[in-house]
Short mmCIF file of C-alpha atoms and ligand atoms in Angstrom, two decimals:
data_model
loop_
_atom_site.label_atom_id
_atom_site.label_comp_id
_atom_site.label_asym_id
_atom_site.label_seq_id
_atom_site.Cartn_x
_atom_site.Cartn_y
_atom_site.Cartn_z
CA MET X 1 24.78 -43.21 -4.08
CA ARG X 2 21.84 -42.48 -6.46
CA ALA X 3 18.31 -43.82 -5.81
CA ASN X 4 17.80 -47.44 -6.62
CA PRO X 5 17.00 -46.92 -10.74
CA GLY X 6 13.81 -47.81 -11.74
CA LYS X 7 11.69 -46.99 -8.06
CA ALA X 8 9.59 -44.53 -8.95
CA VAL X 9 8.39 -41.63 -6.04
CA ALA X 10 4.97 -40.54 -6.62
CA ILE X 11 4.81 -36.77 -5.21
CA ILE X 12 0.97 -36.06 -5.04
CA GLY X 13 0.42 -32.14 -4.89
CA GLY X 14 2.29 -29.73 -7.05
CA GLY X 15 2.51 -26.56 -5.03
CA PRO X 16 5.87 -25.41 -3.65
CA ALA X 17 6.40 -28.15 -0.95
CA GLY X 18 5.51 -31.24 -3.26
CA LEU X 19 7.54 -29.68 -6.15
CA MET X 20 10.39 -28.96 -3.89
CA ALA X 21 10.19 -32.79 -2.79
CA ALA X 22 9.95 -33.53 -6.50
CA GLU X 23 13.62 -31.82 -7.45
CA VAL X 24 14.89 -33.34 -4.19
CA ALA X 25 14.13 -36.88 -5.54
CA SER X 26 14.91 -36.57 -8.61
CA SER X 27 18.39 -35.54 -7.82
CA ALA X 28 18.82 -38.19 -6.37
CA GLY X 29 18.45 -40.58 -8.36
CA ALA X 30 14.78 -41.67 -8.66
CA ARG X 31 12.18 -41.36 -11.02
CA VAL X 32 9.83 -39.06 -10.48
CA ASP X 33 6.43 -38.41 -10.78
CA VAL X 34 4.18 -35.23 -9.90
CA TYR X 35 -0.12 -35.53 -9.97
CA ASP X 36 -1.76 -32.81 -9.14
CA ALA X 37 -5.79 -32.50 -9.23
CA MET X 38 -5.89 -29.00 -11.30
CA PRO X 39 -4.81 -28.25 -14.86
CA SER X 40 -1.75 -26.64 -13.95
CA VAL X 41 0.69 -26.59 -10.58
CA GLY X 42 1.36 -24.03 -7.93
CA ARG X 43 -1.76 -22.26 -8.23
CA LYS X 44 -1.52 -20.72 -4.93
CA PHE X 45 1.73 -20.18 -5.19
CA LEU X 46 1.39 -17.88 -7.97
CA MET X 47 -1.51 -16.37 -6.14
CA ALA X 48 0.96 -15.79 -3.42
CA GLY X 49 2.81 -13.59 -6.02
CA LYS X 50 -0.03 -11.47 -6.82
CA GLY X 51 -0.06 -9.33 -4.09
CA GLY X 52 4.03 -9.43 -3.79
CA LEU X 53 5.74 -12.94 -3.47
CA ASN X 54 6.75 -12.78 0.27
CA LEU X 55 9.32 -16.14 -0.08
CA THR X 56 11.04 -15.55 3.34
CA HIS X 57 12.21 -13.13 6.24
CA SER X 58 16.00 -11.94 6.67
CA GLU X 59 14.89 -11.85 10.68
CA PRO X 60 17.76 -13.79 12.63
CA SER X 61 17.31 -17.10 12.83
CA GLN X 62 16.39 -17.14 17.01
CA ALA X 63 13.61 -14.64 16.35
CA PHE X 64 12.58 -16.47 12.57
CA LEU X 65 12.19 -20.32 14.38
CA SER X 66 9.86 -18.30 17.28
CA ARG X 67 7.16 -17.35 14.08
CA TYR X 68 6.05 -21.01 14.36
CA GLY X 69 4.90 -20.79 18.30
CA ALA X 70 4.26 -24.59 19.79
CA ARG X 71 6.06 -26.16 16.52
CA ARG X 72 9.39 -24.53 16.46
CA ALA X 73 10.95 -27.43 18.09
CA CYS X 74 9.68 -29.75 14.78
CA LEU X 75 10.15 -27.03 12.16
CA ALA X 76 13.73 -26.17 13.46
CA PRO X 77 15.73 -29.40 12.07
CA LEU X 78 13.68 -28.56 8.84
CA LEU X 79 14.71 -25.31 8.72
CA ALA X 80 18.05 -25.90 9.35
CA GLY X 81 18.22 -27.59 6.26
CA PHE X 82 16.47 -25.34 3.84
CA GLY X 83 16.64 -21.53 5.57
CA PRO X 84 15.92 -18.06 4.97
CA GLU X 85 19.77 -17.97 3.15
CA VAL X 86 19.50 -21.49 0.98
CA LEU X 87 16.10 -20.59 -0.05
CA ARG X 88 17.47 -17.24 -1.39
CA ALA X 89 20.54 -19.10 -3.04
CA TRP X 90 18.23 -21.17 -4.45
CA ALA X 91 16.12 -19.13 -6.36
CA ARG X 92 19.54 -16.91 -7.60
CA GLY X 93 20.30 -20.61 -8.68
CA LEU X 94 17.21 -20.42 -10.62
CA GLY X 95 18.05 -16.41 -12.48
CA VAL X 96 15.88 -15.00 -9.43
CA GLU X 97 17.20 -12.48 -7.28
CA THR X 98 15.85 -11.30 -4.66
CA PHE X 99 15.84 -8.40 -1.60
CA VAL X 100 15.16 -7.46 1.48
CA GLY X 101 11.94 -4.96 1.91
CA SER X 102 12.22 -2.13 4.63
CA SER X 103 10.35 -4.48 6.74
CA GLY X 104 13.14 -7.36 6.56
CA ARG X 105 10.87 -9.82 4.30
CA VAL X 106 12.36 -11.06 1.31
CA PHE X 107 11.16 -10.85 -1.97
CA PRO X 108 11.96 -11.94 -5.52
CA TRP X 109 13.34 -8.80 -7.89
CA GLY X 110 9.60 -8.32 -9.75
CA MET X 111 7.55 -9.19 -6.58
CA LYS X 112 6.01 -12.19 -9.13
CA ALA X 113 5.71 -16.07 -8.29
CA ALA X 114 5.24 -16.30 -12.34
CA PRO X 115 9.13 -16.36 -13.05
CA LEU X 116 10.46 -17.99 -10.59
CA LEU X 117 8.11 -20.75 -11.36
CA ARG X 118 8.65 -21.16 -14.72
CA ALA X 119 12.58 -21.27 -14.28
CA TRP X 120 11.25 -24.29 -11.93
CA LEU X 121 9.49 -26.15 -14.12
CA HIS X 122 11.61 -26.26 -17.06
CA ARG X 123 14.53 -27.75 -14.88
CA LEU X 124 12.04 -29.88 -13.38
CA ARG X 125 10.81 -31.15 -16.72
CA ALA X 126 14.76 -31.33 -18.22
CA ALA X 127 15.51 -33.60 -14.80
CA GLY X 128 13.11 -36.00 -15.72
CA VAL X 129 10.38 -35.21 -13.60
CA ASN X 130 6.91 -36.28 -15.44
CA PHE X 131 4.01 -34.29 -15.04
CA HIS X 132 0.26 -35.45 -14.75
CA MET X 133 -2.72 -33.24 -14.39
CA ARG X 134 -6.22 -33.53 -13.56
CA HIS X 135 -5.05 -36.41 -11.50
CA ARG X 136 -7.28 -35.77 -8.24
CA TRP X 137 -5.90 -38.58 -5.55
CA TYR X 138 -8.95 -40.30 -4.03
CA ALA X 139 -8.31 -43.37 -2.03
CA TRP X 140 -5.61 -45.94 -1.93
CA ASP X 141 -7.12 -49.38 -3.32
CA GLU X 142 -6.80 -52.66 -1.03
CA ASP X 143 -3.32 -53.06 -2.59
CA GLY X 144 -2.26 -49.85 -1.46
CA ALA X 145 -1.62 -48.42 -5.07
CA LEU X 146 -2.86 -44.89 -5.52
CA ARG X 147 -6.53 -44.39 -6.64
CA PHE X 148 -6.37 -41.30 -9.00
CA ALA X 149 -9.94 -39.73 -11.01
CA THR X 150 -8.84 -38.33 -14.18
CA PRO X 151 -11.14 -37.30 -17.26
CA GLN X 152 -10.33 -40.26 -18.90
CA GLY X 153 -11.35 -42.32 -15.58
CA GLU X 154 -10.11 -43.75 -12.55
CA ARG X 155 -6.21 -44.96 -13.21
CA THR X 156 -4.22 -46.34 -10.73
CA VAL X 157 -0.58 -46.01 -9.95
CA ARG X 158 1.76 -48.29 -8.00
CA ALA X 159 4.68 -45.91 -6.22
CA ASP X 160 7.42 -47.39 -4.02
CA ALA X 161 7.40 -43.93 -2.42
CA VAL X 162 4.86 -41.54 -1.63
CA VAL X 163 4.85 -37.67 -0.88
CA LEU X 164 1.96 -36.01 -0.20
CA ALA X 165 2.06 -32.09 -0.24
CA LEU X 166 -1.92 -31.49 -0.68
CA GLY X 167 -2.13 -28.50 1.12
CA GLY X 168 -4.38 -26.80 3.72
CA GLY X 169 -7.72 -25.71 2.99
CA SER X 170 -7.59 -22.42 2.15
CA TRP X 171 -8.45 -20.50 -1.27
CA ALA X 172 -9.90 -24.41 -2.43
CA ARG X 173 -10.44 -23.12 -5.61
CA LEU X 174 -6.54 -23.01 -5.89
CA GLY X 175 -6.48 -26.68 -5.55
CA SER X 176 -6.53 -27.06 -1.64
CA THR X 177 -9.67 -28.50 -0.67
CA GLY X 178 -8.47 -30.35 2.39
CA ALA X 179 -10.38 -33.83 1.09
CA TRP X 180 -7.20 -35.71 2.08
CA VAL X 181 -8.33 -35.02 5.76
CA PRO X 182 -10.51 -37.42 6.24
CA LEU X 183 -8.85 -40.19 4.01
CA LEU X 184 -5.84 -40.10 5.93
CA ALA X 185 -7.90 -40.04 9.21
CA ALA X 186 -9.37 -43.29 7.89
CA ARG X 187 -6.15 -44.85 7.99
CA GLY X 188 -5.60 -43.67 11.68
CA VAL X 189 -3.25 -40.68 10.88
CA ARG X 190 -3.98 -38.09 13.70
CA VAL X 191 -4.90 -34.97 11.82
CA ALA X 192 -5.85 -31.48 14.00
CA PRO X 193 -9.04 -29.96 12.20
CA LEU X 194 -8.38 -26.81 9.91
CA ARG X 195 -8.33 -23.87 10.92
CA PRO X 196 -8.01 -20.28 9.35
CA ALA X 197 -4.85 -18.95 10.22
CA ASN X 198 -3.96 -15.52 8.94
CA CYS X 199 -7.73 -14.68 8.20
CA GLY X 200 -9.89 -11.97 9.05
CA PHE X 201 -12.71 -11.44 11.94
CA ASP X 202 -16.54 -10.75 11.79
CA VAL X 203 -17.44 -7.57 13.97
CA GLY X 204 -21.00 -7.30 13.13
CA TRP X 205 -21.04 -4.14 11.25
CA SER X 206 -24.49 -1.77 11.86
CA ALA X 207 -25.77 -1.54 8.04
CA HIS X 208 -24.43 2.20 7.94
CA PHE X 209 -21.12 1.81 9.02
CA ARG X 210 -20.72 -1.20 6.40
CA ALA X 211 -22.46 0.64 3.45
CA ARG X 212 -20.29 4.34 4.10
CA TYR X 213 -16.70 2.49 4.99
CA ALA X 214 -16.10 -1.21 3.82
CA GLY X 215 -13.04 -1.09 1.91
CA HIS X 216 -11.55 1.82 4.00
CA PRO X 217 -8.31 1.20 5.12
CA VAL X 218 -7.39 2.26 8.62
CA LYS X 219 -3.95 4.08 9.19
CA PRO X 220 -2.11 4.72 10.75
CA VAL X 221 -2.88 2.28 14.10
CA VAL X 222 -2.07 0.67 16.61
CA VAL X 223 -4.14 -2.76 17.64
CA ALA X 224 -3.35 -3.89 21.39
CA HIS X 225 -4.20 -7.48 22.33
CA THR X 226 -3.76 -9.31 25.14
CA ARG X 227 -3.61 -13.46 25.68
CA PRO X 228 -5.62 -14.95 28.08
CA ASP X 229 -2.07 -15.77 29.65
CA GLY X 230 -1.56 -12.23 29.89
CA VAL X 231 1.57 -12.07 27.42
CA GLU X 232 0.70 -8.58 25.18
CA SER X 233 0.90 -7.24 21.83
CA ARG X 234 0.98 -4.06 20.73
CA LEU X 235 1.34 -3.65 16.94
CA ARG X 236 1.11 -0.67 14.04
CA GLY X 237 0.17 -0.15 10.76
CA GLU X 238 -2.62 -0.95 9.15
CA PHE X 239 -6.21 -2.35 8.37
CA MET X 240 -8.81 -2.36 6.17
CA VAL X 241 -12.73 -2.52 7.27
CA THR X 242 -14.63 -5.27 5.52
CA ALA X 243 -17.87 -5.87 5.02
CA THR X 244 -18.22 -8.35 8.14
CA GLY X 245 -15.38 -6.91 9.66
CA VAL X 246 -11.91 -6.10 9.38
CA GLU X 247 -8.77 -7.73 7.46
CA GLY X 248 -5.13 -7.24 6.43
CA GLY X 249 -1.72 -7.29 7.71
CA LEU X 250 -1.73 -6.20 11.62
CA ILE X 251 -4.90 -8.32 12.00
CA TYR X 252 -3.35 -11.22 10.08
CA ALA X 253 -0.42 -10.93 12.50
CA LEU X 254 -2.79 -11.96 16.24
CA SER X 255 -5.16 -14.24 14.55
CA ALA X 256 -4.06 -16.95 16.18
CA ASP X 257 -4.97 -15.38 19.39
CA LEU X 258 -7.56 -13.65 18.37
CA ARG X 259 -8.97 -17.12 16.97
CA ASP X 260 -8.30 -19.42 19.68
CA GLU X 261 -9.72 -16.76 21.93
CA ILE X 262 -12.79 -16.52 20.27
CA GLU X 263 -13.03 -20.48 20.62
CA VAL X 264 -12.53 -20.62 24.28
CA LYS X 265 -14.94 -17.43 25.31
CA GLY X 266 -17.07 -16.58 22.06
CA ALA X 267 -15.32 -13.56 21.34
CA ALA X 268 -11.93 -11.51 21.39
CA LEU X 269 -11.17 -8.09 22.88
CA LEU X 270 -8.74 -5.84 20.41
CA GLN X 271 -7.97 -2.13 21.47
CA LEU X 272 -7.35 0.40 18.76
CA ASP X 273 -4.91 3.63 19.38
CA LEU X 274 -6.72 5.88 16.42
CA ALA X 275 -4.28 8.90 17.08
CA PRO X 276 -1.11 6.61 17.71
CA GLY X 277 1.84 9.23 18.89
CA ARG X 278 -0.72 11.95 20.99
CA ASP X 279 -0.95 11.36 24.34
CA LEU X 280 -3.76 11.09 26.24
CA ALA X 281 -3.89 13.56 28.72
CA ARG X 282 -3.22 16.25 25.52
CA LEU X 283 -5.68 14.57 23.74
CA ALA X 284 -8.70 15.32 26.54
CA GLN X 285 -7.43 18.97 26.99
CA GLU X 286 -7.75 19.52 23.43
CA LEU X 287 -10.94 18.17 22.34
CA GLY X 288 -12.35 19.73 25.90
CA ARG X 289 -11.82 22.90 24.65
CA GLY X 290 -15.01 24.26 23.27
CA ARG X 291 -16.12 23.55 19.41
CA GLY X 292 -18.34 26.73 19.22
CA SER X 293 -20.41 26.15 15.91
CA SER X 294 -18.05 23.67 14.37
CA SER X 295 -18.95 20.50 13.23
CA MET X 296 -17.86 17.38 15.98
CA ALA X 297 -16.62 16.35 12.69
CA ASN X 298 -14.34 19.43 11.94
CA HIS X 299 -13.62 19.38 15.52
CA LEU X 300 -12.24 15.51 15.69
CA ARG X 301 -10.05 16.53 12.75
CA ARG X 302 -8.77 19.64 14.33
CA ARG X 303 -8.39 18.94 17.80
CA ALA X 304 -7.24 14.91 17.36
CA GLY X 305 -5.96 14.59 14.00
CA ILE X 306 -9.09 11.87 13.53
CA ASP X 307 -11.47 11.78 10.64
CA GLY X 308 -12.71 9.59 7.72
CA VAL X 309 -13.43 6.01 8.77
CA LYS X 310 -11.74 6.44 12.61
CA VAL X 311 -14.72 8.75 13.55
CA GLY X 312 -16.78 6.37 11.86
CA LEU X 313 -14.95 3.45 14.10
CA LEU X 314 -15.46 5.72 17.16
CA ARG X 315 -19.36 6.14 16.43
CA GLU X 316 -19.83 2.75 15.34
CA LEU X 317 -18.52 1.86 19.13
CA LEU X 318 -18.46 3.44 21.53
CA PRO X 319 -22.02 4.23 23.35
CA ALA X 320 -23.46 7.97 22.03
CA GLU X 321 -22.82 9.45 25.72
CA ASP X 322 -19.02 8.60 25.90
CA PHE X 323 -18.80 9.98 22.23
CA ALA X 324 -20.06 13.01 23.61
CA ASP X 325 -17.82 13.58 26.69
CA PRO X 326 -14.36 14.68 25.91
CA ALA X 327 -12.84 13.06 29.00
CA ARG X 328 -14.48 9.76 27.45
CA LEU X 329 -13.96 10.40 24.06
CA ALA X 330 -10.47 10.62 24.26
CA ALA X 331 -9.65 7.50 25.94
CA ALA X 332 -11.49 5.66 23.40
CA ILE X 333 -9.22 7.13 20.94
CA LYS X 334 -5.98 5.80 22.91
CA ALA X 335 -7.86 2.68 23.37
CA LEU X 336 -11.31 1.90 21.16
CA PRO X 337 -12.25 -1.77 22.43
CA MET X 338 -13.46 -3.75 19.19
CA ARG X 339 -14.91 -7.07 19.51
CA PHE X 340 -13.98 -9.86 17.02
CA ILE X 341 -17.58 -12.63 16.91
CA ALA X 342 -15.72 -15.11 14.61
CA PRO X 343 -13.52 -15.87 12.22
CA ARG X 344 -13.85 -15.57 8.20
CA PRO X 345 -14.41 -19.22 7.46
CA LEU X 346 -11.03 -20.89 6.11
CA ASP X 347 -11.29 -20.85 2.25
CA GLU X 348 -10.78 -17.18 2.84
CA ALA X 349 -7.77 -17.64 5.16
CA ILE X 350 -4.38 -17.07 4.00
CA SER X 351 -3.33 -19.92 5.17
CA SER X 352 -4.63 -22.73 7.00
CA ALA X 353 -3.70 -24.03 10.88
CA GLY X 354 -4.14 -28.15 11.89
CA GLY X 355 -3.03 -30.98 9.68
CA VAL X 356 -0.93 -34.01 10.18
CA ALA X 357 0.21 -34.30 13.73
CA PHE X 358 4.22 -34.04 13.84
CA GLU X 359 3.85 -36.69 16.47
CA ASP X 360 3.15 -39.44 13.61
CA LEU X 361 5.59 -38.39 11.60
CA ASP X 362 9.04 -39.83 11.55
CA GLU X 363 12.33 -36.70 11.40
CA HIS X 364 12.15 -37.51 7.51
CA LEU X 365 8.01 -36.71 7.79
CA MET X 366 6.93 -40.26 7.26
CA ILE X 367 3.95 -41.30 8.36
CA ARG X 368 5.08 -44.13 10.95
CA ILE X 369 1.93 -46.27 10.62
CA LEU X 370 2.05 -46.11 6.39
CA PRO X 371 5.59 -46.93 6.05
CA GLY X 372 6.61 -45.62 2.31
CA VAL X 373 3.88 -42.29 2.76
CA PHE X 374 5.80 -38.82 3.24
CA CYS X 375 4.04 -35.64 4.07
CA ALA X 376 5.12 -32.13 3.36
CA GLY X 377 4.03 -28.26 3.56
CA GLU X 378 0.90 -26.71 5.03
CA MET X 379 -1.07 -29.54 5.09
CA LEU X 380 1.37 -30.71 8.45
CA ASP X 381 0.31 -29.41 11.39
CA TRP X 382 1.76 -25.73 12.21
CA GLU X 383 0.70 -22.42 11.57
CA ALA X 384 2.89 -19.41 11.09
CA PRO X 385 2.00 -15.33 10.33
CA THR X 386 2.77 -14.04 6.94
CA GLY X 387 6.10 -12.63 5.85
CA GLY X 388 7.45 -15.57 4.21
CA TYR X 389 7.58 -18.11 6.91
CA LEU X 390 4.89 -20.25 5.34
CA LEU X 391 6.81 -20.94 1.83
CA THR X 392 9.77 -21.09 3.47
CA ALA X 393 8.03 -24.22 6.06
CA CYS X 394 6.68 -25.66 2.74
CA PHE X 395 9.77 -26.04 1.03
CA ALA X 396 11.96 -27.06 4.00
CA SER X 397 9.30 -29.89 4.45
CA GLY X 398 9.12 -30.35 1.24
CA ARG X 399 12.91 -31.18 0.98
CA ALA X 400 12.62 -33.15 4.17
CA ALA X 401 10.25 -35.67 2.56
CA GLY X 402 11.82 -35.70 -0.86
CA ALA X 403 14.81 -37.04 0.54
CA GLY X 404 13.34 -39.15 3.01
CA ALA X 405 11.41 -40.71 0.00
CA ALA X 406 14.70 -41.17 -1.93
CA ALA X 407 16.68 -42.55 1.15
CA ARG X 408 14.22 -45.36 0.92
CA LEU X 409 14.20 -46.12 -2.75
CA LYS X 410 17.99 -46.38 -1.69
CA ALA X 411 17.58 -48.31 0.99
CA GLY X 412 15.74 -50.95 -0.92
CA LEU X 413 13.04 -50.65 0.90
C1 FAD D 1 -3.72 -14.85 -1.47
C2 FAD D 1 -2.46 -15.81 -1.17
C3 FAD D 1 -1.61 -15.01 -0.53
C4 FAD D 1 -0.46 -15.93 0.05
N1 FAD D 1 1.54 -15.24 0.36
C5 FAD D 1 2.32 -15.70 0.62
C6 FAD D 1 3.24 -15.01 0.58
O1 FAD D 1 3.86 -13.97 0.23
N2 FAD D 1 4.39 -15.45 1.28
C7 FAD D 1 3.97 -16.69 2.28
O2 FAD D 1 4.82 -17.25 2.74
N3 FAD D 1 3.00 -17.84 1.79
C8 FAD D 1 1.42 -16.92 1.10
N4 FAD D 1 1.02 -17.60 1.13
C9 FAD D 1 0.68 -19.46 1.61
C10 FAD D 1 1.54 -20.21 0.82
O3 FAD D 1 0.85 -19.82 -1.03
C11 FAD D 1 1.25 -21.07 0.99
O4 FAD D 1 1.41 -21.91 2.32
C12 FAD D 1 1.61 -22.63 -0.28
O5 FAD D 1 1.36 -22.53 -1.15
C13 FAD D 1 1.33 -23.95 0.79
O6 FAD D 1 2.00 -24.29 -0.31
P1 FAD D 1 2.01 -26.23 0.07
O7 FAD D 1 2.56 -27.00 -1.29
O8 FAD D 1 1.70 -27.02 0.72
O9 FAD D 1 0.81 -26.47 -0.82
P2 FAD D 1 -0.56 -25.87 -2.29
O10 FAD D 1 0.21 -24.38 -2.67
O11 FAD D 1 -1.73 -25.72 -1.53
O12 FAD D 1 -0.47 -26.99 -3.28
C14 FAD D 1 -1.07 -28.01 -3.04
C15 FAD D 1 -1.65 -28.84 -4.58
O13 FAD D 1 -1.78 -29.86 -4.21
C16 FAD D 1 -2.64 -30.08 -4.83
N5 FAD D 1 -4.33 -31.14 -4.49
C17 FAD D 1 -4.72 -31.59 -2.97
N6 FAD D 1 -5.48 -32.22 -3.07
C18 FAD D 1 -5.10 -33.24 -3.83
C19 FAD D 1 -5.18 -34.25 -4.45
N7 FAD D 1 -6.74 -34.75 -3.32
N8 FAD D 1 -5.42 -35.00 -5.96
C20 FAD D 1 -4.10 -34.25 -6.33
N9 FAD D 1 -4.24 -33.09 -6.06
C21 FAD D 1 -4.28 -32.50 -5.17
C22 FAD D 1 -3.75 -28.66 -5.15
O14 FAD D 1 -4.17 -28.69 -6.60
C23 FAD D 1 -2.25 -27.96 -5.08
O15 FAD D 1 -1.69 -27.56 -6.21
C24 FAD D 1 -0.32 -16.74 0.42
C25 FAD D 1 -1.18 -17.47 0.64
C26 FAD D 1 -3.06 -17.24 -0.01
C27 FAD D 1 -3.93 -18.13 -0.37
#
C-alpha cells in the first residue's frame, strides 16, 4: 500500500542519512521535500570520497556489529535491514560497482563519491523528490510548523512527518554544525554532548620537534593501549606527526578509548613499538656494541633500523640519560610511552560521538515525545571507527527513519 497521497514528509539534511530517508519515503509513495542549509547536498559525503570513499566493510556480521561498541544493540536491527551486502547491491543499482580492498574495506571502483551521488540525486529527482537548498531549519513555530531561514527570508513549512538528518558537529563548513542540539534539548529530547570521534590528539611537542617533523609519517609502528578496565589493544600500521600531536588511521582506531581516558584522568598513555618485528634482547645487544666514531644517528640506523622521525620521537620523549643508555634505549624503542593531553577539537574530527539518545526513540527512530519527528545518521548517539562503519550506519538509520515516516503517513497519523 502506498503512503497517503498528498501527505508530505520533510527531510531536513541532505547527507547520506537524509537522502536515504528521502528515497525510502518517496518509494513508499509520500511526497518528499529535502531541505538543506547548504547550497548543495552531500558535501561531507563528497569530502569522504576525497581520501577514497570507504562505503562499508566486508568482515563477518558479528565482527562488523562489534564496531558499534556500546550501541551495538541499537544499531543491529537497523543494519539487519540494510547491511554491507545490501548496501553494495544498492550502489550497484546506481551503476556503481564496489570492490573489497586488501584490508576488507569496501570502496566504489574509482574510489570517489561524486559518481554515486550524481546518479543517486538523478534517481531521486526522477522519483519526484523536491530539493530546497539554502534552507536552514532553526525552530518550530507554536503550531509545530518548521521555520527555515532562506536567502529570501523566513519560510514556514508544514509537514505530516519530519526526518531530521542533520549530521554531527565535525567539519562545520560542510554543513553539519551541531546547531540542532539546543533546539532538541529545549523540547526535552535527551542529547548526549557531541564529542570528537576518529580524531587526532595533542601531545605538546617542543618547538624543535614540531618544526622538524610535523607532517612526517611514522611507519611501520605498533601502538599499544591498555584501557582502565585492562583491555589491551595492539595495532600495527602508521600515523602522522602533526604540529600539535598525532593523527591518522592507527590513532583514530583507538581514539574513543583515548578520548574517554583523557576525560577521566586528564591524559592517556600510548606505547609505541618503533621496531616491530625486532626482538628486544637482540636490539639491546646490537645497541650495546660500541659505536666507535659513528654518529648516534648512524648507529641507530645500522643497529636498530631506526631513523628520521623515529629518532626524533626517541629524543623528544626520552630523558637524555635513557637515550644514552643502550639497554634503556632498546627498551624505549620497543615500548616508547607517548602521552596524549587532549583530543583535537570536534570540528577537526572525522565524526562525532554523542547525539540523540536511542532511549528517546522508538523502533522507527521516531522521537517518542515529538510524534512524527524522526532522526537518522550521525546525529544519533553512536560512534564507530573508520572502515565504512559510519556511512553504513548513516544509510541504515536513514532507511529506518524514512520507512517509519512513510508508515506513519500511511496509517493516517
Ligand atoms: C574527511 C572525512 C572523511 C570521511 N570518510 C568516510 C569514509 O570513507 N567512510 C565512512 O563511512 N565515513 C566517512 N566519513 C564520515 C561520513 O562522511 C559521515 O559520517 C556522514 O556523512 C554522516 O552522514 P549524515 O547524513 O548523518 O550527516 P551529514 O553528511 O553531515 O549531512 C548533514 C546535512 O544536514 C545539513 N544540515 C545541518 N544542519 C542543518 C539545518 N539546521 N538546517 C538544514 N540543513 C542542515 C547539512 O548541511 C548537511 O548537508 C568521513 C568524514 C569526513 C569529515
